[in-house]
Short mmCIF file of C-alpha atoms in Angstrom, two decimals:
data_model
loop_
_atom_site.label_atom_id
_atom_site.label_comp_id
_atom_site.label_asym_id
_atom_site.label_seq_id
_atom_site.Cartn_x
_atom_site.Cartn_y
_atom_site.Cartn_z
CA MET A 1 134.01 80.53 87.30
CA GLU A 2 134.93 82.98 90.03
CA ASP A 3 133.16 85.87 88.24
CA THR A 4 129.88 83.95 87.96
CA GLN A 5 129.96 83.17 91.68
CA ARG A 6 130.74 86.75 92.64
CA ALA A 7 127.76 88.36 90.87
CA PRO A 8 125.03 86.50 92.81
CA ASP A 9 126.89 87.18 96.07
CA GLU A 10 127.00 90.90 95.29
CA ALA A 11 123.31 90.91 94.38
CA GLU A 12 122.42 89.11 97.62
CA GLN A 13 124.61 91.47 99.64
CA PHE A 14 122.98 94.49 97.99
CA ARG A 15 119.51 93.09 98.72
CA ARG A 16 120.33 92.59 102.41
CA VAL A 17 121.82 96.08 102.77
CA TRP A 18 118.87 97.62 100.95
CA GLN A 19 116.40 95.89 103.25
CA ARG A 20 118.25 97.22 106.28
CA VAL A 21 118.30 100.75 104.84
CA ARG A 22 114.64 100.69 103.87
CA ALA A 23 113.50 98.48 106.76
CA GLY A 24 112.08 95.99 104.25
CA THR A 25 109.50 98.43 102.85
CA GLU A 26 110.59 98.47 99.22
CA SER A 27 112.06 95.93 96.88
CA PRO A 28 115.58 96.81 95.80
CA ILE A 29 116.57 97.89 92.34
CA LEU A 30 120.04 96.61 91.76
CA PRO A 31 122.53 99.05 90.31
CA ASN A 32 123.31 98.05 86.73
CA ALA A 33 120.23 95.81 86.67
CA PRO A 34 118.46 95.71 83.31
CA THR A 35 115.45 98.02 83.22
CA ALA A 36 113.82 96.33 80.25
CA PRO A 37 112.48 92.81 79.99
CA ALA A 38 114.62 90.17 78.32
CA ALA A 39 114.52 90.00 74.54
CA ALA A 40 111.38 88.46 73.14
CA THR A 41 111.57 85.42 70.95
CA GLY A 42 108.06 85.11 69.58
CA PRO A 43 104.69 86.80 69.13
CA GLY A 44 103.42 85.58 72.51
CA ASP A 45 106.03 87.71 74.24
CA SER A 46 104.63 90.88 72.62
CA ILE A 47 101.16 90.02 73.93
CA GLY A 48 102.47 89.66 77.47
CA PHE A 49 104.39 92.90 77.18
CA LEU A 50 101.29 94.72 75.90
CA ARG A 51 99.17 93.44 78.81
CA GLN A 52 101.85 94.40 81.32
CA SER A 53 102.22 97.84 79.74
CA VAL A 54 98.47 98.54 79.89
CA THR A 55 98.49 97.82 83.61
CA GLN A 56 101.67 99.83 84.15
CA SER A 57 100.22 102.85 82.34
CA LEU A 58 97.08 102.74 84.47
CA ASN A 59 99.19 102.51 87.64
CA LEU A 60 101.20 105.54 86.53
CA ALA A 61 97.97 107.43 85.78
CA ALA A 62 96.71 106.69 89.29
CA ALA A 63 99.96 107.92 90.82
CA CYS A 64 99.83 111.13 88.77
CA ARG A 65 96.16 111.78 89.41
CA ARG A 66 96.85 112.47 93.07
CA TRP A 67 98.46 115.84 92.26
CA SER A 68 96.81 118.68 90.36
CA GLU A 69 100.21 119.58 88.84
CA LEU A 70 100.34 116.11 87.24
CA ARG A 71 96.75 115.82 85.97
CA GLN A 72 97.84 116.29 82.35
CA MET A 73 100.40 113.52 82.76
CA ALA A 74 97.70 111.28 84.28
CA GLU A 75 95.55 111.79 81.20
CA GLY A 76 98.54 111.00 78.99
CA CYS A 77 99.11 107.75 80.88
CA ARG A 78 95.44 106.81 80.45
CA SER A 79 95.79 107.58 76.74
CA GLN A 80 98.81 105.28 76.57
CA ALA A 81 96.81 102.52 78.26
CA ARG A 82 93.99 102.91 75.72
CA ARG A 83 96.42 102.79 72.77
CA LEU A 84 98.16 99.73 74.19
CA SER A 85 94.79 98.10 74.82
CA ALA A 86 93.77 98.78 71.21
CA ALA A 87 97.01 97.19 69.96
CA LEU A 88 96.35 94.18 72.17
CA PHE A 89 92.80 93.93 70.83
CA LEU A 90 94.07 94.06 67.26
CA ALA A 91 96.60 91.33 67.99
CA THR A 92 94.35 88.97 69.98
CA GLY A 93 90.72 90.02 69.51
CA VAL A 94 90.42 90.23 73.31
CA ARG A 95 89.57 93.49 75.04
CA PHE A 96 91.84 94.26 77.99
CA LEU A 97 91.54 97.53 79.86
CA PRO A 98 91.33 96.95 83.61
CA ALA A 99 89.94 99.58 85.93
CA GLU A 100 92.39 102.22 87.01
CA PRO A 101 93.59 101.54 90.56
CA SER A 102 92.35 103.81 93.30
CA VAL A 103 94.67 106.46 94.64
CA ARG A 104 95.92 105.88 98.14
CA GLY A 105 96.67 108.86 100.29
CA ASP A 106 100.24 108.38 101.42
CA GLY A 107 101.89 111.32 103.09
CA SER A 108 104.58 111.82 100.48
CA LEU A 109 105.36 115.26 99.20
CA LEU A 110 104.93 116.27 95.58
CA VAL A 111 108.70 116.39 95.04
CA GLU A 112 109.11 112.85 96.40
CA SER A 113 106.27 111.60 94.21
CA CYS A 114 107.80 113.29 91.18
CA ARG A 115 111.15 111.65 91.88
CA SER A 116 109.53 108.22 92.05
CA LEU A 117 107.52 108.90 88.89
CA PHE A 118 110.67 110.12 87.11
CA PHE A 119 112.39 106.77 87.63
CA ARG A 120 109.25 104.81 86.76
CA MET A 121 108.98 106.78 83.51
CA ARG A 122 112.67 106.11 82.81
CA ARG A 123 112.12 102.35 83.20
CA ALA A 124 109.00 102.52 81.01
CA GLU A 125 110.91 104.41 78.31
CA ALA A 126 113.69 101.81 78.36
CA ALA A 127 111.16 98.98 78.13
CA TYR A 128 109.39 100.61 75.16
CA ARG A 129 112.69 101.22 73.36
CA ALA A 130 113.72 97.58 73.92
CA ALA A 131 110.31 96.39 72.69
CA GLU A 132 110.65 98.65 69.64
CA ARG A 133 114.01 97.07 68.76
CA ARG A 134 112.83 93.48 69.10
CA THR A 135 109.38 93.78 67.49
CA ALA A 136 109.10 92.74 63.87
CA GLU A 137 105.68 94.31 63.29
CA ALA A 138 105.89 97.88 61.97
CA ASP A 139 102.70 99.11 63.67
CA LEU A 140 103.89 97.97 67.08
CA ARG A 141 107.35 99.44 66.48
CA GLY A 142 105.73 102.78 65.72
CA LEU A 143 103.53 102.61 68.81
CA PHE A 144 106.46 101.71 71.07
CA HIS A 145 108.51 104.54 69.55
CA GLU A 146 105.72 107.05 70.28
CA LEU A 147 105.26 105.81 73.84
CA ALA A 148 108.99 105.95 74.57
CA GLY A 149 109.07 109.52 73.29
CA GLU A 150 106.16 110.49 75.53
CA CYS A 151 107.88 108.96 78.55
CA ALA A 152 111.04 110.97 77.75
CA ILE A 153 109.01 114.19 77.55
CA TRP A 154 107.31 113.43 80.87
CA GLN A 155 110.69 112.81 82.49
CA GLN A 156 111.76 116.30 81.40
CA ARG A 157 108.56 117.82 82.79
CA LEU A 158 109.02 116.01 86.09
CA ARG A 159 112.63 117.17 86.32
CA ARG A 160 111.56 120.79 85.70
CA LEU A 161 108.81 120.51 88.29
CA ILE A 162 111.30 119.17 90.84
CA GLU A 163 113.81 121.90 89.98
CA GLY A 164 111.12 124.53 90.49
CA ARG A 165 110.16 123.13 93.90
CA LEU A 166 113.66 122.75 95.36
#
């Protein structure tokens, strides 16, 4: 019983410290927190994951589009969104491809943006790999495998770009 009480206290303590460090500007990512959604139990969960992934890919494309060095990655993210949207259409018969969000001009440097994108790509890769493991449908498993591989490649490119700029 003591272990179950300790974990929420540690999470709450981490959240409070993180808010002080970041002055409440970002939500914390707990160390050792799962990066992928919980295991799906039915076909409805795949639909929700597909919708979420389409939006996530478009958000990543918008973040990449800001920098000329990342334009190719932005196009790759848009391609991912289209493939995920097609899979969603095949599964539900409903078209879902929201407009890509506009790019906001924050003052962050390219290296800082690449670092943020690196970790977002890492979380996306983990989510696709988890979805691949829990999906029974072969076509979706193949799609998730491809997307996870692309995210891994983009992480390597981001790391090389950061290494070249430091």
